[in-house]
Amino acid sequence: MKIKRMRLTAVLPVVVTAAVVLVAPSAAAAPAACPNPAASDKDSGWGTTKDSTGGPIRVGASTGCATRFWPMIDDKLFYHCYTVNSAGQKWTHVRPDVPNSTDKQGWVLSSQLDDGGSTKRC
């Protein structure tokens, strides 16, 4: 009886290790990085979101990036510049005209802005 227990004990770590290896995520499954190109204030224009479902200000130029701030429909958004991401979408870097706006600036999908966003490339 002791011999059977020893064999099971010797085999068990191998089975557990194999299960962990099979469950471990691969590098290909890792989420893509959030693109955040350099932006500078090149544009003196401003705009607002198209409607109440208009775009959030995101930390990067992709819909997969986290939301930093959700402007109200009447909030003025000062344009800095625009970029085009790898999906071919135009994104405008904005600073909302609201209190403490420095930590709320970021990227808005230009199609969600009332006039199509910035005309100056970053």
GROMACS .gro file of N, CA and C in nm:
model
  366
    1MET      N    1   0.081  -0.119   0.000
    1MET     CA    2   0.000   0.000   0.000
    1MET      C    3   0.086   0.126   0.000
    2LYS      N    4   0.195   0.123   0.070
    2LYS     CA    5   0.283   0.238   0.074
    2LYS      C    6   0.344   0.266  -0.063
    3ILE      N    7   0.373   0.165  -0.138
    3ILE     CA    8   0.433   0.182  -0.270
    3ILE      C    9   0.336   0.253  -0.362
    4LYS      N   10   0.208   0.221  -0.360
    4LYS     CA   11   0.109   0.286  -0.445
    4LYS      C   12   0.098   0.434  -0.410
    5ARG      N   13   0.102   0.467  -0.284
    5ARG     CA   14   0.095   0.607  -0.243
    5ARG      C   15   0.217   0.684  -0.291
    6MET      N   16   0.331   0.620  -0.284
    6MET     CA   17   0.452   0.687  -0.329
    6MET      C   18   0.446   0.714  -0.479
    7ARG      N   19   0.394   0.621  -0.556
    7ARG     CA   20   0.384   0.641  -0.700
    7ARG      C   21   0.286   0.753  -0.732
    8LEU      N   22   0.174   0.756  -0.664
    8LEU     CA   23   0.077   0.862  -0.685
    8LEU      C   24   0.136   0.997  -0.647
    9THR      N   25   0.209   1.002  -0.539
    9THR     CA   26   0.273   1.125  -0.496
    9THR      C   27   0.378   1.170  -0.598
   10ALA      N   28   0.446   1.078  -0.658
   10ALA     CA   29   0.548   1.113  -0.756
   10ALA      C   30   0.485   1.160  -0.887
   11VAL      N   31   0.369   1.108  -0.923
   11VAL     CA   32   0.303   1.143  -1.049
   11VAL      C   33   0.224   1.273  -1.035
   12LEU      N   34   0.167   1.299  -0.920
   12LEU     CA   35   0.081   1.416  -0.898
   12LEU      C   36   0.148   1.549  -0.934
   13PRO      N   37   0.272   1.579  -0.893
   13PRO     CA   38   0.333   1.706  -0.933
   13PRO      C   39   0.348   1.722  -1.084
   14VAL      N   40   0.369   1.612  -1.156
   14VAL     CA   41   0.382   1.619  -1.301
   14VAL      C   42   0.248   1.657  -1.364
   15VAL      N   43   0.139   1.599  -1.315
   15VAL     CA   44   0.006   1.628  -1.367
   15VAL      C   45  -0.031   1.774  -1.338
   16VAL      N   46  -0.005   1.821  -1.218
   16VAL     CA   47  -0.035   1.959  -1.181
   16VAL      C   48   0.048   2.056  -1.266
   17THR      N   49   0.175   2.027  -1.286
   17THR     CA   50   0.261   2.113  -1.368
   17THR      C   51   0.210   2.118  -1.511
   18ALA      N   52   0.170   2.004  -1.567
   18ALA     CA   53   0.118   2.001  -1.703
   18ALA      C   54  -0.009   2.083  -1.715
   19ALA      N   55  -0.097   2.076  -1.614
   19ALA     CA   56  -0.220   2.154  -1.617
   19ALA      C   57  -0.191   2.303  -1.613
   20VAL      N   58  -0.094   2.345  -1.534
   20VAL     CA   59  -0.058   2.486  -1.525
   20VAL      C   60  -0.001   2.535  -1.658
   21VAL      N   61   0.080   2.453  -1.722
   21VAL     CA   62   0.138   2.491  -1.851
   21VAL      C   63   0.029   2.505  -1.956
   22LEU      N   64  -0.071   2.418  -1.954
   22LEU     CA   65  -0.179   2.425  -2.052
   22LEU      C   66  -0.268   2.547  -2.031
   23VAL      N   67  -0.283   2.594  -1.908
   23VAL     CA   68  -0.370   2.706  -1.877
   23VAL      C   69  -0.300   2.839  -1.894
   24ALA      N   70  -0.169   2.843  -1.888
   24ALA     CA   71  -0.095   2.969  -1.896
   24ALA      C   72  -0.123   3.040  -2.028
   25PRO      N   73  -0.151   3.172  -2.024
   25PRO     CA   74  -0.179   3.245  -2.148
   25PRO      C   75  -0.053   3.261  -2.232
   26SER      N   76  -0.074   3.265  -2.362
   26SER     CA   77   0.040   3.284  -2.452
   26SER      C   78   0.062   3.432  -2.476
   27ALA      N   79   0.175   3.467  -2.530
   27ALA     CA   80   0.206   3.607  -2.560
   27ALA      C   81   0.110   3.662  -2.666
   28ALA      N   82   0.063   3.577  -2.756
   28ALA     CA   83  -0.029   3.622  -2.860
   28ALA      C   84  -0.164   3.662  -2.803
   29ALA      N   85  -0.201   3.607  -2.687
   29ALA     CA   86  -0.330   3.638  -2.627
   29ALA      C   87  -0.327   3.769  -2.548
   30ALA      N   88  -0.212   3.824  -2.526
   30ALA     CA   89  -0.200   3.948  -2.448
   30ALA      C   90  -0.268   4.063  -2.523
   31PRO      N   91  -0.335   4.154  -2.449
   31PRO     CA   92  -0.401   4.266  -2.517
   31PRO      C   93  -0.300   4.360  -2.581
   32ALA      N   94  -0.341   4.421  -2.690
   32ALA     CA   95  -0.255   4.516  -2.759
   32ALA      C   96  -0.236   4.641  -2.674
   33ALA      N   97  -0.124   4.704  -2.687
   33ALA     CA   98  -0.096   4.826  -2.612
   33ALA      C   99  -0.188   4.938  -2.662
   34CYS      N  100  -0.215   5.031  -2.576
   34CYS     CA  101  -0.299   5.146  -2.610
   34CYS      C  102  -0.209   5.251  -2.675
   35PRO      N  103  -0.230   5.281  -2.806
   35PRO     CA  104  -0.143   5.378  -2.872
   35PRO      C  105  -0.166   5.519  -2.817
   36ASN      N  106  -0.061   5.583  -2.776
   36ASN     CA  107  -0.070   5.719  -2.722
   36ASN      C  108   0.040   5.804  -2.785
   37PRO      N  109   0.017   5.849  -2.910
   37PRO     CA  110   0.121   5.928  -2.977
   37PRO      C  111   0.142   6.063  -2.910
   38ALA      N  112   0.258   6.120  -2.931
   38ALA     CA  113   0.288   6.252  -2.876
   38ALA      C  114   0.194   6.354  -2.938
   39ALA      N  115   0.146   6.446  -2.855
   39ALA     CA  116   0.056   6.551  -2.903
   39ALA      C  117   0.107   6.686  -2.855
   40SER      N  118   0.089   6.786  -2.939
   40SER     CA  119   0.125   6.922  -2.899
   40SER      C  120   0.016   7.016  -2.948
   41ASP      N  121   0.008   7.132  -2.887
   41ASP     CA  122  -0.099   7.227  -2.917
   41ASP      C  123  -0.066   7.305  -3.044
   42LYS      N  124  -0.104   7.247  -3.159
   42LYS     CA  125  -0.077   7.309  -3.289
   42LYS      C  126  -0.200   7.376  -3.348
   43ASP      N  127  -0.317   7.348  -3.293
   43ASP     CA  128  -0.443   7.392  -3.352
   43ASP      C  129  -0.513   7.490  -3.258
   44SER      N  130  -0.560   7.602  -3.310
   44SER     CA  131  -0.630   7.700  -3.227
   44SER      C  132  -0.781   7.677  -3.230
   45GLY      N  133  -0.826   7.572  -3.299
   45GLY     CA  134  -0.969   7.545  -3.311
   45GLY      C  135  -1.027   7.476  -3.189
   46TRP      N  136  -1.157   7.467  -3.189
   46TRP     CA  137  -1.229   7.397  -3.083
   46TRP      C  138  -1.361   7.346  -3.138
   47GLY      N  139  -1.424   7.255  -3.066
   47GLY     CA  140  -1.552   7.200  -3.107
   47GLY      C  141  -1.621   7.134  -2.989
   48THR      N  142  -1.728   7.063  -3.019
   48THR     CA  143  -1.802   6.988  -2.918
   48THR      C  144  -1.834   6.851  -2.976
   49THR      N  145  -1.885   6.762  -2.891
   49THR     CA  146  -1.928   6.633  -2.942
   49THR      C  147  -2.056   6.651  -3.022
   50LYS      N  148  -2.083   6.560  -3.114
   50LYS     CA  149  -2.199   6.571  -3.203
   50LYS      C  150  -2.331   6.567  -3.127
   51ASP      N  151  -2.341   6.476  -3.031
   51ASP     CA  152  -2.467   6.460  -2.957
   51ASP      C  153  -2.437   6.400  -2.820
   52SER      N  154  -2.542   6.368  -2.747
   52SER     CA  155  -2.524   6.318  -2.611
   52SER      C  156  -2.452   6.184  -2.606
   53THR      N  157  -2.447   6.112  -2.717
   53THR     CA  158  -2.374   5.986  -2.721
   53THR      C  159  -2.233   6.006  -2.775
   54GLY      N  160  -2.192   6.132  -2.790
   54GLY     CA  161  -2.059   6.165  -2.842
   54GLY      C  162  -1.949   6.101  -2.761
   55GLY      N  163  -1.834   6.105  -2.819
   55GLY     CA  164  -1.724   6.027  -2.768
   55GLY      C  165  -1.663   6.068  -2.636
   56PRO      N  166  -1.618   5.970  -2.564
   56PRO     CA  167  -1.540   5.996  -2.445
   56PRO      C  168  -1.399   6.040  -2.482
   57ILE      N  169  -1.334   6.107  -2.392
   57ILE     CA  170  -1.192   6.139  -2.408
   57ILE      C  171  -1.115   6.020  -2.353
   58ARG      N  172  -1.032   5.962  -2.436
   58ARG     CA  173  -0.958   5.841  -2.398
   58ARG      C  174  -0.811   5.870  -2.374
   59VAL      N  175  -0.743   5.778  -2.307
   59VAL     CA  176  -0.601   5.795  -2.278
   59VAL      C  177  -0.514   5.772  -2.400
   60GLY      N  178  -0.568   5.710  -2.502
   60GLY     CA  179  -0.494   5.683  -2.626
   60GLY      C  180  -0.586   5.689  -2.746
   61ALA      N  181  -0.529   5.675  -2.864
   61ALA     CA  182  -0.602   5.691  -2.989
   61ALA      C  183  -0.659   5.559  -3.039
   62SER      N  184  -0.747   5.499  -2.959
   62SER     CA  185  -0.811   5.373  -2.996
   62SER      C  186  -0.934   5.353  -2.907
   63THR      N  187  -1.036   5.288  -2.962
   63THR     CA  188  -1.155   5.259  -2.882
   63THR      C  189  -1.124   5.156  -2.773
   64GLY      N  190  -1.012   5.088  -2.784
   64GLY     CA  191  -0.971   4.993  -2.682
   64GLY      C  192  -0.902   5.058  -2.563
   65CYS      N  193  -0.876   5.186  -2.570
   65CYS     CA  194  -0.808   5.257  -2.461
   65CYS      C  195  -0.911   5.300  -2.355
   66ALA      N  196  -0.864   5.312  -2.234
   66ALA     CA  197  -0.950   5.350  -2.123
   66ALA      C  198  -1.003   5.492  -2.139
   67THR      N  199  -1.123   5.514  -2.087
   67THR     CA  200  -1.184   5.647  -2.088
   67THR      C  201  -1.124   5.731  -1.976
   68ARG      N  202  -1.084   5.852  -2.009
   68ARG     CA  203  -1.029   5.944  -1.910
   68ARG      C  204  -1.137   6.040  -1.859
   69PHE      N  205  -1.225   6.085  -1.950
   69PHE     CA  206  -1.327   6.184  -1.913
   69PHE      C  207  -1.438   6.178  -2.017
   70TRP      N  208  -1.562   6.195  -1.973
   70TRP     CA  209  -1.675   6.196  -2.066
   70TRP      C  210  -1.732   6.336  -2.068
   71PRO      N  211  -1.707   6.413  -2.175
   71PRO     CA  212  -1.756   6.551  -2.180
   71PRO      C  213  -1.907   6.559  -2.198
   72MET      N  214  -1.965   6.665  -2.147
   72MET     CA  215  -2.107   6.693  -2.171
   72MET      C  216  -2.119   6.747  -2.313
   73ILE      N  217  -2.238   6.743  -2.370
   73ILE     CA  218  -2.257   6.784  -2.509
   73ILE      C  219  -2.219   6.931  -2.531
   74ASP      N  220  -2.236   7.016  -2.432
   74ASP     CA  221  -2.205   7.158  -2.448
   74ASP      C  222  -2.062   7.195  -2.407
   75ASP      N  223  -1.984   7.099  -2.360
   75ASP     CA  224  -1.846   7.129  -2.319
   75ASP      C  225  -1.762   7.163  -2.442
   76LYS      N  226  -1.694   7.277  -2.435
   76LYS     CA  227  -1.603   7.317  -2.541
   76LYS      C  228  -1.477   7.231  -2.529
   77LEU      N  229  -1.431   7.178  -2.642
   77LEU     CA  230  -1.309   7.096  -2.646
   77LEU      C  231  -1.207   7.169  -2.731
   78PHE      N  232  -1.098   7.211  -2.669
   78PHE     CA  233  -0.991   7.279  -2.743
   78PHE      C  234  -0.907   7.174  -2.813
   79TYR      N  235  -0.887   7.193  -2.944
   79TYR     CA  236  -0.810   7.099  -3.024
   79TYR      C  237  -0.661   7.127  -3.013
   80HIS      N  238  -0.583   7.020  -3.009
   80HIS     CA  239  -0.438   7.031  -3.013
   80HIS      C  240  -0.384   6.987  -3.149
   81CYS      N  241  -0.418   6.865  -3.190
   81CYS     CA  242  -0.372   6.809  -3.317
   81CYS      C  243  -0.443   6.676  -3.338
   82TYR      N  244  -0.418   6.612  -3.454
   82TYR     CA  245  -0.481   6.482  -3.479
   82TYR      C  246  -0.376   6.379  -3.522
   83THR      N  247  -0.416   6.253  -3.513
   83THR     CA  248  -0.336   6.141  -3.561
   83THR      C  249  -0.430   6.041  -3.626
   84VAL      N  250  -0.374   5.951  -3.704
   84VAL     CA  251  -0.451   5.842  -3.763
   84VAL      C  252  -0.392   5.713  -3.707
   85ASN      N  253  -0.478   5.630  -3.645
   85ASN     CA  254  -0.427   5.508  -3.582
   85ASN      C  255  -0.411   5.395  -3.685
   86SER      N  256  -0.368   5.279  -3.640
   86SER     CA  257  -0.340   5.167  -3.729
   86SER      C  258  -0.466   5.114  -3.797
   87ALA      N  259  -0.583   5.145  -3.743
   87ALA     CA  260  -0.710   5.103  -3.804
   87ALA      C  261  -0.760   5.205  -3.906
   88GLY      N  262  -0.683   5.313  -3.926
   88GLY     CA  263  -0.721   5.416  -4.022
   88GLY      C  264  -0.819   5.519  -3.967
   89GLN      N  265  -0.839   5.520  -3.836
   89GLN     CA  266  -0.931   5.616  -3.774
   89GLN      C  267  -0.857   5.744  -3.736
   90LYS      N  268  -0.923   5.857  -3.762
   90LYS     CA  269  -0.867   5.986  -3.724
   90LYS      C  270  -0.909   6.018  -3.580
   91TRP      N  271  -0.810   6.054  -3.497
   91TRP     CA  272  -0.833   6.089  -3.356
   91TRP      C  273  -0.778   6.229  -3.331
   92THR      N  274  -0.853   6.309  -3.257
   92THR     CA  275  -0.811   6.444  -3.222
   92THR      C  276  -0.775   6.450  -3.074
   93HIS      N  277  -0.659   6.509  -3.045
   93HIS     CA  278  -0.619   6.531  -2.906
   93HIS      C  279  -0.685   6.660  -2.860
   94VAL      N  280  -0.757   6.653  -2.747
   94VAL     CA  281  -0.835   6.767  -2.699
   94VAL      C  282  -0.808   6.795  -2.551
   95ARG      N  283  -0.841   6.919  -2.513
   95ARG     CA  284  -0.846   6.957  -2.371
   95ARG      C  285  -0.983   7.019  -2.348
   96PRO      N  286  -1.064   6.959  -2.260
   96PRO     CA  287  -1.196   7.016  -2.236
   96PRO      C  288  -1.187   7.146  -2.157
   97ASP      N  289  -1.279   7.239  -2.186
   97ASP     CA  290  -1.286   7.366  -2.116
   97ASP      C  291  -1.369   7.348  -1.990
   98VAL      N  292  -1.312   7.276  -1.895
   98VAL     CA  293  -1.376   7.248  -1.766
   98VAL      C  294  -1.271   7.263  -1.656
   99PRO      N  295  -1.314   7.278  -1.529
   99PRO     CA  296  -1.216   7.287  -1.421
   99PRO      C  297  -1.125   7.163  -1.416
  100ASN      N  298  -1.001   7.186  -1.379
  100ASN     CA  299  -0.900   7.078  -1.369
  100ASN      C  300  -0.886   7.001  -1.500
  101SER      N  301  -0.882   7.072  -1.610
  101SER     CA  302  -0.883   7.006  -1.741
  101SER      C  303  -0.752   6.939  -1.780
  102THR      N  304  -0.643   6.972  -1.715
  102THR     CA  305  -0.514   6.913  -1.752
  102THR      C  306  -0.519   6.761  -1.739
  103ASP      N  307  -0.581   6.710  -1.634
  103ASP     CA  308  -0.585   6.565  -1.616
  103ASP      C  309  -0.704   6.501  -1.690
  104LYS      N  310  -0.776   6.578  -1.769
  104LYS     CA  311  -0.889   6.526  -1.847
  104LYS      C  312  -0.861   6.528  -1.997
  105GLN      N  313  -0.748   6.583  -2.038
  105GLN     CA  314  -0.719   6.589  -2.182
  105GLN      C  315  -0.682   6.451  -2.234
  106GLY      N  316  -0.706   6.433  -2.364
  106GLY     CA  317  -0.675   6.305  -2.427
  106GLY      C  318  -0.730   6.300  -2.568
  107TRP      N  319  -0.764   6.180  -2.614
  107TRP     CA  320  -0.800   6.155  -2.753
  107TRP      C  321  -0.948   6.128  -2.771
  108VAL      N  322  -1.007   6.190  -2.874
  108VAL     CA  323  -1.147   6.168  -2.911
  108VAL      C  324  -1.151   6.125  -3.057
  109LEU      N  325  -1.232   6.027  -3.088
  109LEU     CA  326  -1.251   5.986  -3.226
  109LEU      C  327  -1.310   6.105  -3.301
  110SER      N  328  -1.241   6.153  -3.402
  110SER     CA  329  -1.278   6.277  -3.471
  110SER      C  330  -1.419   6.273  -3.531
  111SER      N  331  -1.465   6.156  -3.571
  111SER     CA  332  -1.600   6.145  -3.627
  111SER      C  333  -1.708   6.173  -3.523
  112GLN      N  334  -1.672   6.175  -3.396
  112GLN     CA  335  -1.768   6.204  -3.290
  112GLN      C  336  -1.769   6.352  -3.253
  113LEU      N  337  -1.690   6.432  -3.322
  113LEU     CA  338  -1.685   6.577  -3.297
  113LEU      C  339  -1.772   6.648  -3.400
  114ASP      N  340  -1.830   6.761  -3.361
  114ASP     CA  341  -1.927   6.830  -3.447
  114ASP      C  342  -1.870   6.878  -3.579
  115ASP      N  343  -1.740   6.901  -3.586
  115ASP     CA  344  -1.681   6.952  -3.710
  115ASP      C  345  -1.569   6.863  -3.765
  116GLY      N  346  -1.558   6.741  -3.714
  116GLY     CA  347  -1.457   6.648  -3.764
  116GLY      C  348  -1.321   6.658  -3.697
  117GLY      N  349  -1.307   6.750  -3.600
  117GLY     CA  350  -1.184   6.756  -3.522
  117GLY      C  351  -1.076   6.846  -3.578
  118SER      N  352  -0.958   6.828  -3.527
  118SER     CA  353  -0.842   6.911  -3.559
  118SER      C  354  -0.803   6.899  -3.706
  119THR      N  355  -0.745   7.006  -3.758
  119THR     CA  356  -0.693   7.007  -3.896
  119THR      C  357  -0.541   7.004  -3.899
  120LYS      N  358  -0.478   7.000  -3.781
  120LYS     CA  359  -0.331   7.000  -3.771
  120LYS      C  360  -0.284   6.863  -3.725
  121ARG      N  361  -0.197   6.801  -3.805
  121ARG     CA  362  -0.143   6.670  -3.770
  121ARG      C  363  -0.040   6.683  -3.657
  122CYS      N  364  -0.041   6.585  -3.566
  122CYS     CA  365   0.054   6.586  -3.453
  122CYS      C  366   0.197   6.565  -3.501
   0.00000   0.00000   0.00000
